[in-house]
CSV table of C-alpha atoms in Angstrom, one decimal:
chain,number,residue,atom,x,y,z
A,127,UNK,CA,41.7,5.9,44.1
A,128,UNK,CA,41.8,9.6,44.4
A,129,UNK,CA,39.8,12.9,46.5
A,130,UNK,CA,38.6,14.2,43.2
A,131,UNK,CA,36.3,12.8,40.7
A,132,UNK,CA,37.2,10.2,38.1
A,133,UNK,CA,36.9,9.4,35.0
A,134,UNK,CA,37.1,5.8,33.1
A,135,UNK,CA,38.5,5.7,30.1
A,136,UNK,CA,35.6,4.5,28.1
A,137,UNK,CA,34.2,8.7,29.5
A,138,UNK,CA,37.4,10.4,27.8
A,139,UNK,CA,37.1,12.2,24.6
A,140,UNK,CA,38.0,10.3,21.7
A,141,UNK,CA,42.0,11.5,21.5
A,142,UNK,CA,42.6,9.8,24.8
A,143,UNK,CA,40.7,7.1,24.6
A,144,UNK,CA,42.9,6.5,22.0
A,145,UNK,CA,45.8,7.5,23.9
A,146,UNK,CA,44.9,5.9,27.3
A,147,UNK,CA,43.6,2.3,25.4
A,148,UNK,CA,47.2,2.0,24.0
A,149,UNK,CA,48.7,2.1,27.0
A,150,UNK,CA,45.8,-0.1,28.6
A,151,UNK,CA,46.5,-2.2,26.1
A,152,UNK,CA,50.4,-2.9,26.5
A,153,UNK,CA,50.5,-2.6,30.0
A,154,UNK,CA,47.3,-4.6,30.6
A,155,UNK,CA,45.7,-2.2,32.9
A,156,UNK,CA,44.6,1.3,33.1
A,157,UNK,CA,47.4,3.1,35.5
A,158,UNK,CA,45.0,5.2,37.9
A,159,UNK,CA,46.9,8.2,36.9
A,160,UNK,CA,44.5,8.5,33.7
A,161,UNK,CA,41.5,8.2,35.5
A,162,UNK,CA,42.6,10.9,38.0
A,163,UNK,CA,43.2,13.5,35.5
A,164,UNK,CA,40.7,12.5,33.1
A,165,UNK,CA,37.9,14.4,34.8
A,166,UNK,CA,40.0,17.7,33.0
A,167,UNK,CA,40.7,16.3,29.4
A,168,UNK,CA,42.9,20.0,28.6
A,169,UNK,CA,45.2,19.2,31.6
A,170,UNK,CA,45.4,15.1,31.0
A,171,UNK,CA,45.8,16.1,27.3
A,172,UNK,CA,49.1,18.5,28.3
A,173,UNK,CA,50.6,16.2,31.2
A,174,UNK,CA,50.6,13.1,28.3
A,175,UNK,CA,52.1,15.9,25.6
A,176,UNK,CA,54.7,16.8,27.6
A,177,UNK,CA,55.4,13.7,29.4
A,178,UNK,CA,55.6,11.8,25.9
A,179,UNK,CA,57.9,14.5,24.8
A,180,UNK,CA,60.5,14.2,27.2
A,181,UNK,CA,60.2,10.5,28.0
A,182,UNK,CA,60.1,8.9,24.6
A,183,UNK,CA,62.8,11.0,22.7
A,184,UNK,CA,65.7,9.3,21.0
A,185,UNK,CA,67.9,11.3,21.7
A,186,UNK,CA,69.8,12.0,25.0
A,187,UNK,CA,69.1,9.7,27.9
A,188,UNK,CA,68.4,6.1,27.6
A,189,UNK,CA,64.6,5.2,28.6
A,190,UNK,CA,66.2,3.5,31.6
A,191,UNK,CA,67.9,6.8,32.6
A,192,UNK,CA,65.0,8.6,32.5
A,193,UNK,CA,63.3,6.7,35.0
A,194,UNK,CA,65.9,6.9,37.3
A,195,UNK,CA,65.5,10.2,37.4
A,196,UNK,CA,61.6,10.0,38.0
A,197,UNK,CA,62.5,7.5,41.0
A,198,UNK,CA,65.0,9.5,42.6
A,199,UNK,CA,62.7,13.0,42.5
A,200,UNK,CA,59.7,10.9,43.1
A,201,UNK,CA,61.7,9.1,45.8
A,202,UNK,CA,62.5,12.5,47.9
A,203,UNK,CA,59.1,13.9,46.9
A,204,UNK,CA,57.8,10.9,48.6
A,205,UNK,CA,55.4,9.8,46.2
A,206,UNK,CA,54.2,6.6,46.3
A,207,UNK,CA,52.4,6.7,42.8
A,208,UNK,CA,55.1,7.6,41.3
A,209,UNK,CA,57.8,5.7,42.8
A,210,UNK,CA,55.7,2.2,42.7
A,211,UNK,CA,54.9,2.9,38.5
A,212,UNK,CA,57.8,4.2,37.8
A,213,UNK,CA,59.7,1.7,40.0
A,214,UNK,CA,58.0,-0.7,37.9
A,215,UNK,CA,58.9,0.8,34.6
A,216,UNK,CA,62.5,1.1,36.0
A,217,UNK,CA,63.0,-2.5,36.8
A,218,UNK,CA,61.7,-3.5,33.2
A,219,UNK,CA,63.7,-0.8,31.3
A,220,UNK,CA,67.1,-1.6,33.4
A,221,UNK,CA,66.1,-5.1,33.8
A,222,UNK,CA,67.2,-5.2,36.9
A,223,UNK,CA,64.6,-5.7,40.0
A,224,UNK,CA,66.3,-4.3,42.8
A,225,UNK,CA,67.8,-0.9,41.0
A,226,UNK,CA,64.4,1.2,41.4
A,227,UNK,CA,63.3,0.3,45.3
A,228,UNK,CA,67.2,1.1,46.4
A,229,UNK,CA,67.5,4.4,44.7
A,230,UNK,CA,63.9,5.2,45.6
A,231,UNK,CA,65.1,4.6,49.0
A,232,UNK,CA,68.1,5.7,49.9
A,233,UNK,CA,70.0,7.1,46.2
A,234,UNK,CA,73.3,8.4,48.0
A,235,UNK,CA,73.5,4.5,48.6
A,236,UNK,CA,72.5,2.5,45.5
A,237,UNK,CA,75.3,1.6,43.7
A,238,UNK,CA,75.6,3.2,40.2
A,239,UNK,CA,78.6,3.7,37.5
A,240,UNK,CA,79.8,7.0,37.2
A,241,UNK,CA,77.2,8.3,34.4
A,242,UNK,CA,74.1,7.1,36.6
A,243,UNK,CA,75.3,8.1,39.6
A,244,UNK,CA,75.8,12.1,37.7
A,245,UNK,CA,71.9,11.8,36.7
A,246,UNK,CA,70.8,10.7,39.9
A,247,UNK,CA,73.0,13.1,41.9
A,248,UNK,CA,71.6,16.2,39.2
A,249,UNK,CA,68.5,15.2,39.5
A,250,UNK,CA,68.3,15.1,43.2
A,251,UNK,CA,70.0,18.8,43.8
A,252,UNK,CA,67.1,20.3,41.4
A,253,UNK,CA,64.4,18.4,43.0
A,254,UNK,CA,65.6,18.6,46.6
A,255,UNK,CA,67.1,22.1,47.0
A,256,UNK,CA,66.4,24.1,43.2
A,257,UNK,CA,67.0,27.4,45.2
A,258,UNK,CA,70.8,26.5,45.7
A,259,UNK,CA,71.0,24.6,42.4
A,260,UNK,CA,74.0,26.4,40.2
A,261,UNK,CA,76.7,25.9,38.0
A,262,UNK,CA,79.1,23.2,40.5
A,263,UNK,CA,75.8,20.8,39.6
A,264,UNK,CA,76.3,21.5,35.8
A,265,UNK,CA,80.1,21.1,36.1
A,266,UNK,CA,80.1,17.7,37.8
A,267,UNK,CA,77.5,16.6,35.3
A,268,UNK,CA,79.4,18.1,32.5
A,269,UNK,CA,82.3,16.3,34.2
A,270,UNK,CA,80.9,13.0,34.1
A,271,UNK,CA,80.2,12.8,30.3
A,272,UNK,CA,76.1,14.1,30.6
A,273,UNK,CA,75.8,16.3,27.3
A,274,UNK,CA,74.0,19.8,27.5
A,275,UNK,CA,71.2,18.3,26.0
A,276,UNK,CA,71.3,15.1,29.0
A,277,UNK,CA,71.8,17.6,31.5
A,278,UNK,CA,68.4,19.6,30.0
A,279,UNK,CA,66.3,15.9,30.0
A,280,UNK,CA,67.4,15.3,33.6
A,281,UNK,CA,65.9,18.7,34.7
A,282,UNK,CA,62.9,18.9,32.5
A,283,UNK,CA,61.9,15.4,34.0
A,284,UNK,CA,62.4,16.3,37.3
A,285,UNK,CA,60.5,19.5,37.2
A,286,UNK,CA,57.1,17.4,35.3
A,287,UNK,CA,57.4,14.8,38.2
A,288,UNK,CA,57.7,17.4,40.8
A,289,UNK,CA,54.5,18.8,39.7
A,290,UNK,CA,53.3,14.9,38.9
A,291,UNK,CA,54.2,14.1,42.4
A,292,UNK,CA,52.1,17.2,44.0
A,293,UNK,CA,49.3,15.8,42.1
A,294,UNK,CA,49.5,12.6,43.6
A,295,UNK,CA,49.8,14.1,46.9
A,296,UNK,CA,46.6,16.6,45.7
A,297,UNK,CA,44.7,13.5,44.8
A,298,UNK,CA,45.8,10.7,47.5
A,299,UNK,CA,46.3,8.8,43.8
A,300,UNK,CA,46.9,5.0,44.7
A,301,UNK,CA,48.8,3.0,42.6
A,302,UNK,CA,47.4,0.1,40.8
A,303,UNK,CA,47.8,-3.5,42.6
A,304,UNK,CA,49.7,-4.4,38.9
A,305,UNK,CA,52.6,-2.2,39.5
A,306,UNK,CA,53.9,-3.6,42.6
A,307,UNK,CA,55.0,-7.2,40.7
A,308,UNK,CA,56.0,-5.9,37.0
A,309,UNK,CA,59.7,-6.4,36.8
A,310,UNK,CA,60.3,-8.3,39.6
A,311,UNK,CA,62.5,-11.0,38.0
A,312,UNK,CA,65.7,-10.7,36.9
A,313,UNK,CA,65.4,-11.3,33.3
């Protein structure tokens, strides 16, 4: 499941035990991710803080729209891990099955309205090429209705799942069997 040592989650200290179990518990399984960084509690600790503070504010983008953003930059970061539990999550969230495996494959082609195709076109230019990444981004964002405060969740998600997906890469992280099925029919 990963190069480096791992850690179950009955091994964690108490806070994420706590932390991890929940999400054990609603998901039905413990995503390898946990395991993986669990062998350095202070770093798990600070991936779940700031992943939990971006991901489940109310405000800004929907839950859906932020994982399409983690799809597409996972997608050109070519992380499997990533794509595959977040393709999961996508499918669930937009409840649609066959939204997360076209934009982690080819997003230039998936077929979006206006506003998703803005976040996915954003998110891409930060993730793929952040050196030429300027103010005609902003604009057409800005253009197609993403607030300042959208525009900041779009980048601050893309830069934790850059370093997410190089972690992943670090680690060889598999993703769990479980992922691959969640979502899968239309609802």
């Amino acid at each position: 499941m990963s190069r480096f040592p791992v850690v179950e989650p009955e091994d964690l200290p108490d806070d994420l035990r706590e932390r991890v179990g929940a999400i054990a518990e609603k998901s039905g399984f413990v995503p390898n991710i946990f395991r993986a960084l669990g062998h350095r509690p202070a770093e798990l600790r600070a991936f779940l803080d700031y992943h939990d503070a971006l991901m489940d504010r109310p405000e800004g983008l929907s839950k859906a729209e932020r994982e399409l953003v983690v799809v597409a930059t996972s997608g050109a970061n070519h992380c499997t891990y990533c794509v595959v539990a977040h393709g999961a999550i996508l499918r669930i969230r937009a409840k649609d099955p066959q939204l997360a495996d076209g934009v982690a494959a080819n997003p230039w082609q998936v077929e979006l309205d206006a506003r998703g195709r803005a976040i996915v076109d954003l998110a891409l230019a930060l993730a793929r090429d952040s050196h030429l990444f300027g103010e005609d981004h902003l604009a057409a964002a800005r253009e197609a209705g993403l607030t300042e405060d959208e525009i900041w969740d779009v980048g601050a998600i893309t830069a934790l799942f850059a370093m997410s997906n190089r972690l992943a890469h670090l680690t060889a992280l598999r993703p769990n069997p479980e992922f691959y099925g969640m979502g899968r029919q239309a609802r």
